[in-house]
């Protein structure tokens, strides 16, 4: 962000300009869309129908929930379509780790043979095993049947679509926390997801942000029928 000429510019405009400078670029958004399309094409070409259904691709996390920042990795899950409608918990805990490892090893060979992706790393010992790929300038973390984060992603996306200030405030707090060394579960701090949840609670407690039902299926109805929320304060005041 160029701060060299700020004469006559309000604090509100300066703050919003700073936050907007750390949002994902148009190139990154296009790359995410292109990557997801390439992944879907790959699965259609390489993975047959299973006994429970067809393999699908879905993004989750910062790139998909409306609280992303520049340089975000793309978190993606591939899952058998019936997995999300299962009555049991939809996560890798309901899929044997051995079958997840087997699928990730198969995917590793598939992507190593494709010119549009570059294999980087296979992490099998993690709580959620992932295959790490590179798609152009974007890092991609691919998991299998790890569908639990999809509901959280849809919930945050629904909130971010209520008003632009919600996403911008969440991003501002995430960036502040990272710059002060306060963000990152690996280092014993709250995750960026946790900071976004705290932002939403703050907006609900102080600025009357409506509370959405947890079930993702009701988000669309909540957006249509619920009150049209307005922050009644500029972004820098909300942050303060």
mmCIF file of C-alpha atoms in Angstrom:
data_model
loop_
_atom_site.group_PDB
_atom_site.id
_atom_site.type_symbol
_atom_site.label_atom_id
_atom_site.label_comp_id
_atom_site.label_asym_id
_atom_site.label_seq_id
_atom_site.Cartn_x
_atom_site.Cartn_y
_atom_site.Cartn_z
ATOM 1 C CA UNK A 1 0.000 0.000 0.000
ATOM 2 C CA UNK A 2 1.349 3.430 -0.991
ATOM 3 C CA UNK A 3 1.091 5.826 1.942
ATOM 4 C CA UNK A 4 3.145 8.566 0.231
ATOM 5 C CA UNK A 5 0.193 10.794 -0.592
ATOM 6 C CA UNK A 6 -2.511 10.654 2.067
ATOM 7 C CA UNK A 7 -3.286 14.356 2.400
ATOM 8 C CA UNK A 8 -7.010 14.966 2.496
ATOM 9 C CA UNK A 9 -7.777 11.262 2.870
ATOM 10 C CA UNK A 10 -9.989 10.281 5.803
ATOM 11 C CA UNK A 11 -8.988 7.707 8.417
ATOM 12 C CA UNK A 12 -11.913 5.592 7.229
ATOM 13 C CA UNK A 13 -10.666 5.592 3.636
ATOM 14 C CA UNK A 14 -7.075 4.884 4.704
ATOM 15 C CA UNK A 15 -8.133 1.947 6.846
ATOM 16 C CA UNK A 16 -10.393 0.467 4.173
ATOM 17 C CA UNK A 17 -7.674 0.944 1.567
ATOM 18 C CA UNK A 18 -5.188 -0.900 3.765
ATOM 19 C CA UNK A 19 -7.554 -3.833 4.367
ATOM 20 C CA UNK A 20 -8.501 -4.085 0.700
ATOM 21 C CA UNK A 21 -4.795 -4.230 -0.198
ATOM 22 C CA UNK A 22 -4.486 -7.614 1.546
ATOM 23 C CA UNK A 23 -7.524 -9.226 -0.106
ATOM 24 C CA UNK A 24 -6.980 -11.941 -2.729
ATOM 25 C CA UNK A 25 -6.112 -10.467 -6.117
ATOM 26 C CA UNK A 26 -8.180 -10.941 -9.271
ATOM 27 C CA UNK A 27 -5.406 -13.209 -10.561
ATOM 28 C CA UNK A 28 -5.616 -15.388 -7.439
ATOM 29 C CA UNK A 29 -9.405 -15.639 -7.655
ATOM 30 C CA UNK A 30 -9.132 -16.664 -11.304
ATOM 31 C CA UNK A 31 -6.417 -19.201 -10.448
ATOM 32 C CA UNK A 32 -8.617 -20.745 -7.733
ATOM 33 C CA UNK A 33 -11.519 -21.121 -10.158
ATOM 34 C CA UNK A 34 -9.240 -22.568 -12.823
ATOM 35 C CA UNK A 35 -7.673 -25.007 -10.346
ATOM 36 C CA UNK A 36 -11.059 -26.304 -9.156
ATOM 37 C CA UNK A 37 -12.147 -26.832 -12.761
ATOM 38 C CA UNK A 38 -8.920 -28.734 -13.481
ATOM 39 C CA UNK A 39 -9.406 -30.899 -10.382
ATOM 40 C CA UNK A 40 -12.969 -31.768 -11.404
ATOM 41 C CA UNK A 41 -11.828 -32.674 -14.904
ATOM 42 C CA UNK A 42 -9.063 -34.827 -13.461
ATOM 43 C CA UNK A 43 -11.420 -36.744 -11.164
ATOM 44 C CA UNK A 44 -13.903 -37.296 -13.962
ATOM 45 C CA UNK A 45 -11.138 -38.671 -16.201
ATOM 46 C CA UNK A 46 -9.214 -40.709 -13.638
ATOM 47 C CA UNK A 47 -11.580 -41.907 -10.911
ATOM 48 C CA UNK A 48 -14.475 -44.240 -11.724
ATOM 49 C CA UNK A 49 -17.845 -44.287 -10.047
ATOM 50 C CA UNK A 50 -17.740 -45.975 -6.646
ATOM 51 C CA UNK A 51 -20.335 -48.110 -4.921
ATOM 52 C CA UNK A 52 -21.624 -45.070 -3.029
ATOM 53 C CA UNK A 53 -21.537 -42.453 -5.753
ATOM 54 C CA UNK A 54 -19.441 -40.077 -7.813
ATOM 55 C CA UNK A 55 -16.358 -38.211 -6.578
ATOM 56 C CA UNK A 56 -16.844 -34.480 -6.096
ATOM 57 C CA UNK A 57 -14.530 -31.528 -5.402
ATOM 58 C CA UNK A 58 -15.200 -28.662 -2.981
ATOM 59 C CA UNK A 59 -13.031 -25.842 -1.634
ATOM 60 C CA UNK A 60 -13.090 -24.865 2.023
ATOM 61 C CA UNK A 61 -11.324 -22.448 4.333
ATOM 62 C CA UNK A 62 -10.249 -18.873 3.661
ATOM 63 C CA UNK A 63 -10.378 -18.984 -0.138
ATOM 64 C CA UNK A 64 -14.024 -20.058 -0.065
ATOM 65 C CA UNK A 65 -15.519 -18.473 3.073
ATOM 66 C CA UNK A 66 -15.252 -14.753 2.261
ATOM 67 C CA UNK A 67 -12.449 -14.035 4.749
ATOM 68 C CA UNK A 68 -9.443 -14.785 2.533
ATOM 69 C CA UNK A 69 -6.235 -12.792 2.243
ATOM 70 C CA UNK A 70 -3.678 -12.422 -0.504
ATOM 71 C CA UNK A 71 -1.460 -15.482 -0.870
ATOM 72 C CA UNK A 72 -3.951 -17.931 0.716
ATOM 73 C CA UNK A 73 -3.460 -21.603 0.011
ATOM 74 C CA UNK A 74 -6.362 -23.426 -1.607
ATOM 75 C CA UNK A 75 -7.811 -26.105 0.692
ATOM 76 C CA UNK A 76 -9.784 -28.700 -1.232
ATOM 77 C CA UNK A 77 -11.560 -31.917 -0.329
ATOM 78 C CA UNK A 78 -12.522 -34.673 -2.729
ATOM 79 C CA UNK A 79 -15.352 -36.790 -1.435
ATOM 80 C CA UNK A 80 -17.841 -39.414 -2.472
ATOM 81 C CA UNK A 81 -21.126 -37.574 -2.889
ATOM 82 C CA UNK A 82 -23.088 -39.732 -0.463
ATOM 83 C CA UNK A 83 -20.551 -38.857 2.281
ATOM 84 C CA UNK A 84 -22.156 -35.462 2.942
ATOM 85 C CA UNK A 85 -25.634 -36.955 3.335
ATOM 86 C CA UNK A 86 -24.533 -39.704 5.687
ATOM 87 C CA UNK A 87 -26.242 -39.771 9.068
ATOM 88 C CA UNK A 88 -22.865 -40.236 10.710
ATOM 89 C CA UNK A 89 -20.293 -37.500 11.155
ATOM 90 C CA UNK A 90 -18.867 -36.546 7.761
ATOM 91 C CA UNK A 91 -15.134 -36.483 8.220
ATOM 92 C CA UNK A 92 -12.024 -38.550 7.842
ATOM 93 C CA UNK A 93 -12.926 -40.108 11.206
ATOM 94 C CA UNK A 94 -15.751 -41.991 9.441
ATOM 95 C CA UNK A 95 -13.433 -43.110 6.670
ATOM 96 C CA UNK A 96 -10.679 -45.524 7.577
ATOM 97 C CA UNK A 97 -7.261 -43.901 7.561
ATOM 98 C CA UNK A 98 -5.957 -46.779 5.491
ATOM 99 C CA UNK A 99 -8.473 -46.080 2.710
ATOM 100 C CA UNK A 100 -7.646 -42.361 2.845
ATOM 101 C CA UNK A 101 -3.928 -43.135 2.545
ATOM 102 C CA UNK A 102 -4.621 -45.513 -0.312
ATOM 103 C CA UNK A 103 -6.581 -42.862 -2.191
ATOM 104 C CA UNK A 104 -3.958 -40.170 -1.564
ATOM 105 C CA UNK A 105 -1.216 -42.465 -2.878
ATOM 106 C CA UNK A 106 -3.310 -43.110 -5.969
ATOM 107 C CA UNK A 107 -3.914 -39.383 -6.421
ATOM 108 C CA UNK A 108 -0.198 -38.702 -6.022
ATOM 109 C CA UNK A 109 0.544 -40.906 -9.038
ATOM 110 C CA UNK A 110 -2.297 -39.325 -11.010
ATOM 111 C CA UNK A 111 -1.171 -35.742 -10.413
ATOM 112 C CA UNK A 112 2.523 -36.501 -10.967
ATOM 113 C CA UNK A 113 1.554 -37.523 -14.508
ATOM 114 C CA UNK A 114 -0.422 -34.349 -15.220
ATOM 115 C CA UNK A 115 1.282 -31.299 -16.742
ATOM 116 C CA UNK A 116 -1.014 -28.740 -15.064
ATOM 117 C CA UNK A 117 -0.177 -29.824 -11.501
ATOM 118 C CA UNK A 118 3.112 -30.281 -9.685
ATOM 119 C CA UNK A 119 3.368 -32.764 -6.823
ATOM 120 C CA UNK A 120 4.986 -31.178 -3.752
ATOM 121 C CA UNK A 121 4.454 -33.348 -0.687
ATOM 122 C CA UNK A 122 2.391 -36.205 0.747
ATOM 123 C CA UNK A 123 1.636 -35.784 4.459
ATOM 124 C CA UNK A 124 0.132 -39.006 5.794
ATOM 125 C CA UNK A 125 0.912 -38.616 9.514
ATOM 126 C CA UNK A 126 -1.234 -35.491 10.000
ATOM 127 C CA UNK A 127 -4.595 -35.636 11.803
ATOM 128 C CA UNK A 128 -6.101 -35.011 8.374
ATOM 129 C CA UNK A 129 -3.721 -36.494 5.780
ATOM 130 C CA UNK A 130 -3.188 -34.274 2.744
ATOM 131 C CA UNK A 131 -1.628 -34.272 -0.680
ATOM 132 C CA UNK A 132 0.149 -30.970 -1.350
ATOM 133 C CA UNK A 133 0.219 -29.762 -4.943
ATOM 134 C CA UNK A 134 1.255 -26.674 -6.849
ATOM 135 C CA UNK A 135 -1.048 -25.202 -9.500
ATOM 136 C CA UNK A 136 0.715 -22.288 -11.133
ATOM 137 C CA UNK A 137 1.563 -19.918 -8.286
ATOM 138 C CA UNK A 138 -1.031 -21.431 -5.956
ATOM 139 C CA UNK A 139 -0.377 -24.065 -3.286
ATOM 140 C CA UNK A 140 -3.153 -26.647 -3.010
ATOM 141 C CA UNK A 141 -3.808 -28.905 -0.001
ATOM 142 C CA UNK A 142 -5.990 -31.837 -1.013
ATOM 143 C CA UNK A 143 -7.748 -34.107 1.497
ATOM 144 C CA UNK A 144 -10.124 -37.048 1.057
ATOM 145 C CA UNK A 145 -13.664 -37.342 2.498
ATOM 146 C CA UNK A 146 -12.838 -34.559 4.968
ATOM 147 C CA UNK A 147 -16.241 -32.911 4.607
ATOM 148 C CA UNK A 148 -16.755 -31.476 8.112
ATOM 149 C CA UNK A 149 -15.091 -28.118 7.210
ATOM 150 C CA UNK A 150 -17.577 -27.601 4.363
ATOM 151 C CA UNK A 151 -20.385 -26.713 6.786
ATOM 152 C CA UNK A 152 -18.166 -24.196 8.608
ATOM 153 C CA UNK A 153 -17.152 -22.687 5.275
ATOM 154 C CA UNK A 154 -20.766 -22.258 4.180
ATOM 155 C CA UNK A 155 -21.649 -20.667 7.523
ATOM 156 C CA UNK A 156 -18.859 -18.066 7.311
ATOM 157 C CA UNK A 157 -19.649 -17.419 3.649
ATOM 158 C CA UNK A 158 -23.272 -16.702 4.550
ATOM 159 C CA UNK A 159 -22.159 -14.157 7.158
ATOM 160 C CA UNK A 160 -19.674 -12.504 4.796
ATOM 161 C CA UNK A 161 -22.450 -12.011 2.241
ATOM 162 C CA UNK A 162 -24.658 -10.104 4.682
ATOM 163 C CA UNK A 163 -22.529 -6.953 4.338
ATOM 164 C CA UNK A 164 -19.050 -6.179 2.913
ATOM 165 C CA UNK A 165 -17.916 -4.819 6.296
ATOM 166 C CA UNK A 166 -18.150 -8.281 7.863
ATOM 167 C CA UNK A 167 -15.570 -9.858 5.573
ATOM 168 C CA UNK A 168 -13.321 -6.793 5.707
ATOM 169 C CA UNK A 169 -13.409 -6.682 9.514
ATOM 170 C CA UNK A 170 -12.610 -10.379 9.738
ATOM 171 C CA UNK A 171 -9.659 -9.925 7.391
ATOM 172 C CA UNK A 172 -8.450 -6.867 9.344
ATOM 173 C CA UNK A 173 -8.444 -8.807 12.628
ATOM 174 C CA UNK A 174 -6.721 -11.824 11.034
ATOM 175 C CA UNK A 175 -3.976 -9.624 9.577
ATOM 176 C CA UNK A 176 -3.550 -7.752 12.900
ATOM 177 C CA UNK A 177 -3.251 -11.052 14.800
ATOM 178 C CA UNK A 178 -0.697 -12.448 12.360
ATOM 179 C CA UNK A 179 1.389 -9.255 12.389
ATOM 180 C CA UNK A 180 1.521 -9.434 16.208
ATOM 181 C CA UNK A 181 2.379 -13.141 16.341
ATOM 182 C CA UNK A 182 -0.956 -14.057 17.901
ATOM 183 C CA UNK A 183 -2.383 -16.275 15.167
ATOM 184 C CA UNK A 184 -1.544 -19.877 14.355
ATOM 185 C CA UNK A 185 -2.634 -23.092 16.044
ATOM 186 C CA UNK A 186 0.754 -24.695 15.320
ATOM 187 C CA UNK A 187 2.424 -22.158 17.638
ATOM 188 C CA UNK A 188 -0.167 -22.542 20.403
ATOM 189 C CA UNK A 189 -2.302 -19.555 19.391
ATOM 190 C CA UNK A 190 -5.846 -19.290 18.117
ATOM 191 C CA UNK A 191 -6.336 -20.210 14.477
ATOM 192 C CA UNK A 192 -7.441 -17.632 11.921
ATOM 193 C CA UNK A 193 -10.816 -19.409 11.866
ATOM 194 C CA UNK A 194 -11.162 -18.842 15.628
ATOM 195 C CA UNK A 195 -10.419 -15.126 15.192
ATOM 196 C CA UNK A 196 -13.165 -14.877 12.568
ATOM 197 C CA UNK A 197 -15.613 -16.574 14.953
ATOM 198 C CA UNK A 198 -14.649 -14.025 17.637
ATOM 199 C CA UNK A 199 -15.300 -11.203 15.155
ATOM 200 C CA UNK A 200 -18.768 -12.573 14.418
ATOM 201 C CA UNK A 201 -19.537 -12.880 18.137
ATOM 202 C CA UNK A 202 -18.363 -9.293 18.694
ATOM 203 C CA UNK A 203 -20.634 -8.057 15.883
ATOM 204 C CA UNK A 204 -23.553 -10.019 17.322
ATOM 205 C CA UNK A 205 -22.976 -8.770 20.866
ATOM 206 C CA UNK A 206 -22.330 -5.108 20.092
ATOM 207 C CA UNK A 207 -23.720 -4.408 16.629
ATOM 208 C CA UNK A 208 -26.781 -6.698 16.498
ATOM 209 C CA UNK A 209 -25.507 -8.994 13.762
ATOM 210 C CA UNK A 210 -28.154 -11.720 13.321
ATOM 211 C CA UNK A 211 -27.299 -15.274 14.324
ATOM 212 C CA UNK A 212 -27.729 -17.924 11.631
ATOM 213 C CA UNK A 213 -28.934 -21.454 12.369
ATOM 214 C CA UNK A 214 -26.096 -23.947 12.347
ATOM 215 C CA UNK A 215 -27.570 -26.180 9.666
ATOM 216 C CA UNK A 216 -26.185 -25.144 6.279
ATOM 217 C CA UNK A 217 -29.429 -25.988 4.504
ATOM 218 C CA UNK A 218 -31.151 -23.029 6.180
ATOM 219 C CA UNK A 219 -28.575 -20.386 5.193
ATOM 220 C CA UNK A 220 -30.251 -19.493 1.911
ATOM 221 C CA UNK A 221 -33.608 -19.019 3.628
ATOM 222 C CA UNK A 222 -31.974 -17.004 6.398
ATOM 223 C CA UNK A 223 -30.371 -14.666 3.874
ATOM 224 C CA UNK A 224 -33.680 -14.113 2.053
ATOM 225 C CA UNK A 225 -36.013 -13.821 5.042
ATOM 226 C CA UNK A 226 -33.707 -12.440 7.704
ATOM 227 C CA UNK A 227 -33.191 -8.760 8.510
ATOM 228 C CA UNK A 228 -30.926 -6.737 6.230
ATOM 229 C CA UNK A 229 -28.103 -5.977 8.612
ATOM 230 C CA UNK A 230 -26.314 -2.639 8.494
ATOM 231 C CA UNK A 231 -23.271 -1.933 10.684
ATOM 232 C CA UNK A 232 -24.209 1.717 11.377
ATOM 233 C CA UNK A 233 -20.515 2.501 11.766
ATOM 234 C CA UNK A 234 -17.520 2.729 9.414
ATOM 235 C CA UNK A 235 -15.028 -0.131 9.265
ATOM 236 C CA UNK A 236 -12.289 1.543 11.347
ATOM 237 C CA UNK A 237 -14.788 2.157 14.176
ATOM 238 C CA UNK A 238 -15.870 -1.487 14.110
ATOM 239 C CA UNK A 239 -12.213 -2.493 14.332
ATOM 240 C CA UNK A 240 -11.550 -0.120 17.210
#
